[in-house]
Amino acid sequence: MSRSASIKDVANHARVAVGTVSNVLNYPDRVSQRTKDRVLLAIDELGFVRNDAARQLRAGHSRTIGLIVLDVGNPFFTSVVRAAEDAAALQGSAVLLGDSGHDASRESNYIDLFQEQRVQGLLISPVGDVTERLDQLRERGVPTVLVDRLADEAKYSSVSVDDDAGGYLAARHLLDIGRRRLAFVGGPTSIRQVADRLQGAQRAVAEVPDASLEVLDSAGQTVLAGRGVGDQLVRRSADDLPDGVFCANDLLALGVMQSLAMLHTLRIPEDIALIGYDDIDFAVSAVVPLSSIRQPTEALGRTAIELLAEELDAMGPTSVRPHHRAVIFTPELVVRQSTAGASAG
């Protein structure tokens, strides 16, 4: 044939109504086996290929899922994205990725774009409060799952890690090896995860009477920002130095480590015990293998897709009420040479 066969061509060839062909494709249980066989034979003989894209657009959605992360350059988010993509593929869907770069306006633009693309649903690690935008999406039939952020309200599903517990683990570890002058490097505390990790560290320090916690400013959450903090530390007098540093992610910790290693003035862990957060692949291969708080990145990405599937099912015609779940994982302390054997001097 000079043109692609249409559903009408199939109906004519099988001598059935167009609606019958549609039922065979979408609701085969509604059609007798004899009629179904005749339609399938016509499809095979004509080489008919269903236009899924057009069908999905008419239905108001596609087989794509939007995913917005805070920083795709951070290996933590890269691992979460990969796990989400693998889980989505098993369900016959694809993931469209957006990197907000911690920018609320950029995040908003991605939300608009994904809505225009008629995604099935949205997974988002939000910059700030996006409740109003998410409410608008749900009203238009697009469910949302928060990723790496606990939902403040019970009307959204979310998958997250207990960052308060993670911050406590990190600071408690430094205290347990005898460090008392602790410093926290995290970037903007407007980021919920940073604020929670700081809060957990403060809780641990409050349990030890002679311990203190200083919050050090950083320009961001990158390796370069960590090097800036390290450069500040080496310029301090010995009496003014922290003896234990907790960084809110591994990139910051690796930057601090690079600065100290290049200037050769402070030793890790002898002078400063250093611990990061996320346990990215680079942590174990650092100049001094980095202690860290491990987050289950694969479980985060996989669970986000599972929760979205639940949300989509709950929006179906037979659902009675919305179904929302908050899944919270517990982080794990991983001890390596940057703190191992680092008893107080």
Short mmCIF file of C-alpha atoms in Angstrom, two decimals:
data_model
loop_
_atom_site.label_atom_id
_atom_site.label_comp_id
_atom_site.label_asym_id
_atom_site.label_seq_id
_atom_site.Cartn_x
_atom_site.Cartn_y
_atom_site.Cartn_z
CA MET A 1 0.00 0.00 0.00
CA SER A 2 1.21 3.52 -0.75
CA ARG A 3 0.01 4.81 2.62
CA SER A 4 -0.11 3.38 6.11
CA ALA A 5 -3.20 1.34 6.88
CA SER A 6 -5.73 3.09 9.10
CA ILE A 7 -8.09 1.67 11.67
CA LYS A 8 -10.89 2.19 9.13
CA ASP A 9 -8.98 0.06 6.59
CA VAL A 10 -8.70 -2.70 9.18
CA ALA A 11 -12.45 -2.51 9.93
CA ASN A 12 -13.31 -2.74 6.21
CA HIS A 13 -10.92 -5.65 5.66
CA ALA A 14 -12.29 -7.58 8.64
CA ARG A 15 -15.89 -6.58 7.80
CA VAL A 16 -16.53 -5.16 11.27
CA ALA A 17 -17.27 -1.72 12.71
CA VAL A 18 -14.45 0.69 13.54
CA GLY A 19 -15.55 0.52 17.17
CA THR A 20 -15.00 -3.23 17.15
CA VAL A 21 -11.39 -2.77 16.01
CA SER A 22 -10.92 -0.19 18.77
CA ASN A 23 -12.26 -2.66 21.33
CA VAL A 24 -9.88 -5.36 20.11
CA LEU A 25 -6.96 -2.95 20.58
CA ASN A 26 -8.04 -1.47 23.91
CA TYR A 27 -10.64 -3.74 25.53
CA PRO A 28 -10.13 -7.22 24.01
CA ASP A 29 -12.24 -8.89 26.72
CA ARG A 30 -15.33 -7.19 25.25
CA VAL A 31 -14.97 -8.97 21.90
CA SER A 32 -15.68 -12.61 21.05
CA GLN A 33 -12.67 -14.75 20.23
CA ARG A 34 -13.91 -15.35 16.65
CA THR A 35 -14.25 -11.62 15.92
CA LYS A 36 -10.96 -10.89 17.64
CA ASP A 37 -9.16 -13.43 15.47
CA ARG A 38 -10.64 -11.88 12.30
CA VAL A 39 -9.54 -8.37 13.32
CA LEU A 40 -6.04 -9.52 14.30
CA LEU A 41 -5.68 -11.29 10.97
CA ALA A 42 -6.67 -8.08 9.14
CA ILE A 43 -4.15 -6.11 11.20
CA ASP A 44 -1.44 -8.59 10.24
CA GLU A 45 -2.32 -8.67 6.56
CA LEU A 46 -2.50 -4.86 6.24
CA GLY A 47 0.55 -4.18 8.41
CA PHE A 48 -1.47 -1.83 10.59
CA VAL A 49 0.51 -0.01 13.32
CA ARG A 50 -1.50 1.76 15.98
CA ASN A 51 -0.65 5.44 16.48
CA ASP A 52 0.02 5.41 20.22
CA ALA A 53 1.15 9.04 20.23
CA ALA A 54 -2.13 10.27 18.79
CA ARG A 55 -4.14 7.96 21.02
CA GLN A 56 -2.35 9.17 24.15
CA LEU A 57 -2.76 12.82 23.23
CA ARG A 58 -6.50 12.29 22.71
CA ALA A 59 -6.60 10.64 26.14
CA GLY A 60 -4.88 13.71 27.60
CA HIS A 61 -1.56 12.17 28.59
CA SER A 62 1.49 10.38 27.20
CA ARG A 63 3.72 7.55 28.36
CA THR A 64 6.24 10.02 29.71
CA ILE A 65 6.97 11.05 33.30
CA GLY A 66 8.50 14.41 34.23
CA LEU A 67 11.32 14.41 36.78
CA ILE A 68 12.80 17.64 38.16
CA VAL A 69 15.90 17.45 40.36
CA LEU A 70 17.88 20.12 42.18
CA ASP A 71 21.26 19.43 40.57
CA VAL A 72 21.85 16.82 37.90
CA GLY A 73 25.59 17.45 38.30
CA ASN A 74 25.43 15.88 41.76
CA PRO A 75 26.06 12.12 41.44
CA PHE A 76 23.42 11.53 44.13
CA PHE A 77 20.68 12.81 41.82
CA THR A 78 22.22 11.04 38.84
CA SER A 79 21.81 7.72 40.65
CA VAL A 80 18.22 8.53 41.64
CA VAL A 81 17.37 9.45 38.03
CA ARG A 82 18.91 6.25 36.66
CA ALA A 83 16.90 4.10 39.08
CA ALA A 84 13.70 5.97 38.22
CA GLU A 85 14.34 5.51 34.48
CA ASP A 86 14.89 1.76 34.93
CA ALA A 87 11.69 1.39 36.99
CA ALA A 88 9.67 3.49 34.53
CA ALA A 89 10.92 1.44 31.56
CA LEU A 90 9.57 -1.73 33.18
CA GLN A 91 6.15 -0.06 33.19
CA GLY A 92 6.44 1.02 29.55
CA SER A 93 7.11 4.68 30.33
CA ALA A 94 10.00 7.07 29.73
CA VAL A 95 11.38 9.81 31.98
CA LEU A 96 11.88 13.41 30.85
CA LEU A 97 14.52 15.07 33.02
CA GLY A 98 14.69 18.69 34.15
CA ASP A 99 17.50 20.25 36.21
CA SER A 100 16.26 23.22 38.26
CA GLY A 101 19.76 24.13 39.44
CA HIS A 102 18.21 25.30 42.75
CA ASP A 103 16.43 28.02 40.75
CA ALA A 104 12.69 28.42 41.50
CA SER A 105 11.92 30.18 38.21
CA ARG A 106 13.70 27.50 36.20
CA GLU A 107 11.78 24.88 38.16
CA SER A 108 8.51 26.63 37.28
CA ASN A 109 9.44 26.65 33.60
CA TYR A 110 10.02 22.91 33.67
CA ILE A 111 6.65 22.35 35.33
CA ASP A 112 5.02 24.35 32.51
CA LEU A 113 6.95 22.41 29.87
CA PHE A 114 6.04 19.00 31.28
CA GLN A 115 2.41 20.04 31.51
CA GLU A 116 2.50 21.02 27.84
CA GLN A 117 4.00 17.62 27.08
CA ARG A 118 1.02 16.02 28.86
CA VAL A 119 3.16 13.83 31.08
CA GLN A 120 1.47 11.04 33.05
CA GLY A 121 2.78 12.47 36.28
CA LEU A 122 5.54 14.54 37.85
CA LEU A 123 8.35 13.55 40.19
CA ILE A 124 9.99 16.58 41.79
CA SER A 125 12.67 17.46 44.29
CA PRO A 126 11.42 21.00 44.86
CA VAL A 127 13.46 24.15 45.40
CA GLY A 128 10.93 25.67 47.78
CA ASP A 129 7.19 25.65 48.37
CA VAL A 130 5.48 24.50 45.17
CA THR A 131 2.18 23.49 46.75
CA GLU A 132 0.10 25.85 44.63
CA ARG A 133 1.64 24.61 41.37
CA LEU A 134 1.22 20.98 42.35
CA ASP A 135 -2.42 21.59 43.26
CA GLN A 136 -2.98 23.03 39.79
CA LEU A 137 -1.38 19.99 38.18
CA ARG A 138 -3.55 17.58 40.14
CA GLU A 139 -6.69 19.49 39.19
CA ARG A 140 -5.67 18.85 35.57
CA GLY A 141 -5.19 15.15 36.17
CA VAL A 142 -1.39 15.13 36.65
CA PRO A 143 -0.40 13.50 39.97
CA THR A 144 2.85 14.44 41.71
CA VAL A 145 5.31 12.62 43.97
CA LEU A 146 7.92 14.52 45.99
CA VAL A 147 11.40 13.00 45.76
CA ASP A 148 14.05 13.41 48.47
CA ARG A 149 11.56 15.60 50.34
CA LEU A 150 8.94 14.64 52.90
CA ALA A 151 5.55 16.06 51.98
CA ASP A 152 4.38 18.67 54.49
CA GLU A 153 0.78 17.71 53.88
CA ALA A 154 -0.95 14.35 53.58
CA LYS A 155 -2.32 15.22 50.15
CA TYR A 156 0.89 14.24 48.33
CA SER A 157 2.90 11.06 48.19
CA SER A 158 6.61 11.41 48.90
CA VAL A 159 9.79 9.40 49.17
CA SER A 160 12.62 10.75 51.29
CA VAL A 161 15.44 9.97 53.67
CA ASP A 162 15.38 10.96 57.34
CA ASP A 163 17.92 13.77 57.00
CA ASP A 164 17.60 14.79 60.64
CA ALA A 165 18.68 11.27 61.60
CA GLY A 166 21.48 11.44 59.01
CA GLY A 167 22.79 14.70 60.43
CA TYR A 168 22.68 13.23 63.91
CA LEU A 169 24.62 10.14 62.75
CA ALA A 170 27.37 12.26 61.18
CA ALA A 171 27.87 14.57 64.16
CA ARG A 172 27.53 11.74 66.68
CA HIS A 173 30.28 9.85 64.86
CA LEU A 174 32.64 12.83 65.10
CA LEU A 175 31.82 13.19 68.78
CA ASP A 176 32.35 9.48 69.41
CA ILE A 177 35.91 9.66 68.06
CA GLY A 178 36.62 12.47 70.50
CA ARG A 179 36.10 15.58 68.38
CA ARG A 180 34.50 18.50 70.19
CA ARG A 181 34.91 21.61 68.00
CA LEU A 182 32.67 20.69 65.10
CA ALA A 183 31.81 22.69 61.99
CA PHE A 184 28.93 22.24 59.57
CA VAL A 185 29.23 23.10 55.87
CA GLY A 186 25.98 22.89 53.97
CA GLY A 187 25.12 25.76 51.70
CA PRO A 188 21.76 27.56 51.95
CA THR A 189 19.61 26.38 54.86
CA SER A 190 16.61 27.36 52.73
CA ILE A 191 17.15 23.93 51.16
CA ARG A 192 15.06 21.62 53.32
CA GLN A 193 17.56 18.77 53.27
CA VAL A 194 20.37 21.05 54.45
CA ALA A 195 18.25 22.46 57.27
CA ASP A 196 17.28 18.96 58.45
CA ARG A 197 20.88 17.71 58.41
CA LEU A 198 22.00 20.75 60.40
CA GLN A 199 19.19 20.21 62.87
CA GLY A 200 20.25 16.60 63.41
CA ALA A 201 23.87 17.65 63.95
CA GLN A 202 22.79 20.28 66.47
CA ARG A 203 20.79 17.65 68.33
CA ALA A 204 23.85 15.40 68.64
CA VAL A 205 26.11 18.24 69.78
CA ALA A 206 23.57 19.28 72.43
CA GLU A 207 24.03 15.87 74.09
CA VAL A 208 27.73 16.55 74.82
CA PRO A 209 28.34 19.41 77.31
CA ASP A 210 31.80 20.47 76.08
CA ALA A 211 31.02 20.21 72.35
CA SER A 212 30.27 23.08 69.97
CA LEU A 213 29.02 23.40 66.39
CA GLU A 214 29.97 26.25 64.06
CA VAL A 215 28.11 26.81 60.80
CA LEU A 216 30.48 27.74 57.98
CA ASP A 217 29.15 29.63 54.96
CA SER A 218 29.67 28.15 51.50
CA ALA A 219 28.88 29.54 48.08
CA GLY A 220 26.89 26.46 47.11
CA GLN A 221 26.99 22.68 47.30
CA THR A 222 29.72 21.96 44.76
CA VAL A 223 33.34 20.81 44.94
CA LEU A 224 34.43 24.36 44.15
CA ALA A 225 32.36 25.72 47.04
CA GLY A 226 33.98 23.15 49.33
CA ARG A 227 37.44 24.24 48.22
CA GLY A 228 36.51 27.80 49.16
CA VAL A 229 35.67 26.63 52.68
CA GLY A 230 38.92 24.67 52.86
CA ASP A 231 40.88 27.77 51.82
CA GLN A 232 39.26 29.67 54.71
CA LEU A 233 40.15 26.95 57.21
CA VAL A 234 43.88 26.89 56.37
CA ARG A 235 44.11 30.62 57.04
CA ARG A 236 42.87 30.20 60.60
CA SER A 237 45.05 29.93 63.67
CA ALA A 238 45.37 26.51 65.30
CA ASP A 239 43.27 27.62 68.29
CA ASP A 240 40.45 28.71 66.01
CA LEU A 241 40.21 25.53 63.94
CA PRO A 242 37.43 22.94 64.15
CA ASP A 243 38.69 19.41 64.75
CA GLY A 244 35.73 17.79 63.01
CA VAL A 245 33.87 18.94 59.87
CA PHE A 246 30.52 17.63 58.68
CA CYS A 247 29.60 18.55 55.09
CA ALA A 248 25.98 18.31 53.94
CA ASN A 249 27.02 16.48 50.78
CA ASP A 250 30.07 14.62 49.51
CA LEU A 251 30.89 17.20 46.84
CA LEU A 252 31.48 19.83 49.52
CA ALA A 253 33.55 17.39 51.58
CA LEU A 254 35.69 16.45 48.57
CA GLY A 255 36.29 20.15 47.90
CA VAL A 256 37.41 20.74 51.48
CA MET A 257 39.69 17.71 51.21
CA GLN A 258 41.20 18.93 47.92
CA SER A 259 42.03 22.32 49.41
CA LEU A 260 43.71 20.83 52.48
CA ALA A 261 45.61 18.28 50.39
CA MET A 262 46.90 20.91 47.93
CA LEU A 263 48.09 23.31 50.63
CA HIS A 264 49.57 20.55 52.85
CA THR A 265 48.96 22.51 56.04
CA LEU A 266 46.21 20.44 57.69
CA ARG A 267 46.02 16.66 57.78
CA ILE A 268 42.91 14.47 57.45
CA PRO A 269 41.99 12.92 59.83
CA GLU A 270 44.76 13.84 62.28
CA ASP A 271 44.05 17.59 62.39
CA ILE A 272 40.50 17.61 61.00
CA ALA A 273 38.21 14.59 60.83
CA LEU A 274 35.95 14.97 57.80
CA ILE A 275 32.61 13.36 56.95
CA GLY A 276 30.26 13.93 54.01
CA TYR A 277 26.74 12.93 53.03
CA ASP A 278 25.28 10.82 50.16
CA ASP A 279 28.13 8.28 49.82
CA ILE A 280 28.62 8.90 46.10
CA ASP A 281 31.01 6.67 44.14
CA PHE A 282 33.82 9.25 44.34
CA ALA A 283 33.83 9.07 48.16
CA VAL A 284 35.64 5.75 48.30
CA SER A 285 38.25 6.76 45.70
CA ALA A 286 39.17 10.15 47.22
CA VAL A 287 42.76 10.97 48.18
CA VAL A 288 41.70 10.08 51.70
CA PRO A 289 38.68 7.74 51.40
CA LEU A 290 35.75 9.74 52.72
CA SER A 291 33.43 8.74 55.54
CA SER A 292 29.85 9.52 54.61
CA ILE A 293 26.17 9.08 55.33
CA ARG A 294 24.79 6.68 52.74
CA GLN A 295 21.41 7.32 51.13
CA PRO A 296 19.61 4.49 49.26
CA THR A 297 19.54 6.22 45.86
CA GLU A 298 18.28 3.21 43.92
CA ALA A 299 15.42 2.68 46.37
CA LEU A 300 14.52 6.39 46.18
CA GLY A 301 14.19 6.36 42.38
CA ARG A 302 12.40 3.02 42.22
CA THR A 303 9.96 3.89 45.01
CA ALA A 304 9.14 7.26 43.41
CA ILE A 305 7.92 5.43 40.29
CA GLU A 306 5.94 2.95 42.41
CA LEU A 307 4.23 5.76 44.31
CA LEU A 308 3.37 7.55 41.08
CA ALA A 309 1.81 4.33 39.74
CA GLU A 310 -0.33 4.19 42.88
CA GLU A 311 -1.37 7.81 42.38
CA LEU A 312 -2.34 7.11 38.76
CA ASP A 313 -4.39 4.08 39.80
CA ALA A 314 -6.15 6.16 42.45
CA MET A 315 -7.20 8.65 39.78
CA GLY A 316 -8.90 5.97 37.70
CA PRO A 317 -12.68 5.75 37.26
CA THR A 318 -13.03 2.94 39.81
CA SER A 319 -11.02 4.58 42.61
CA VAL A 320 -12.91 5.58 45.75
CA ARG A 321 -10.47 8.02 47.32
CA PRO A 322 -7.00 9.43 46.69
CA HIS A 323 -4.14 7.31 47.98
CA HIS A 324 -1.05 9.02 49.35
CA ARG A 325 1.94 7.52 51.10
CA ALA A 326 5.08 8.95 52.66
CA VAL A 327 7.99 6.52 52.44
CA ILE A 328 10.96 7.48 54.61
CA PHE A 329 14.25 5.60 54.41
CA THR A 330 16.84 5.49 57.18
CA PRO A 331 20.39 6.63 56.26
CA GLU A 332 23.49 4.63 57.15
CA LEU A 333 26.90 5.65 58.52
CA VAL A 334 29.85 4.52 56.36
CA VAL A 335 33.23 4.93 58.09
CA ARG A 336 36.41 5.32 56.02
CA GLN A 337 39.88 6.77 56.53
CA SER A 338 38.81 10.44 56.74
CA THR A 339 37.57 9.72 60.27
CA ALA A 340 38.75 6.17 61.02
CA GLY A 341 41.25 6.03 63.85
CA ALA A 342 40.98 9.80 64.26
CA SER A 343 41.03 10.01 68.03
CA ALA A 344 41.26 13.47 69.56
CA GLY A 345 44.75 14.96 69.64
#
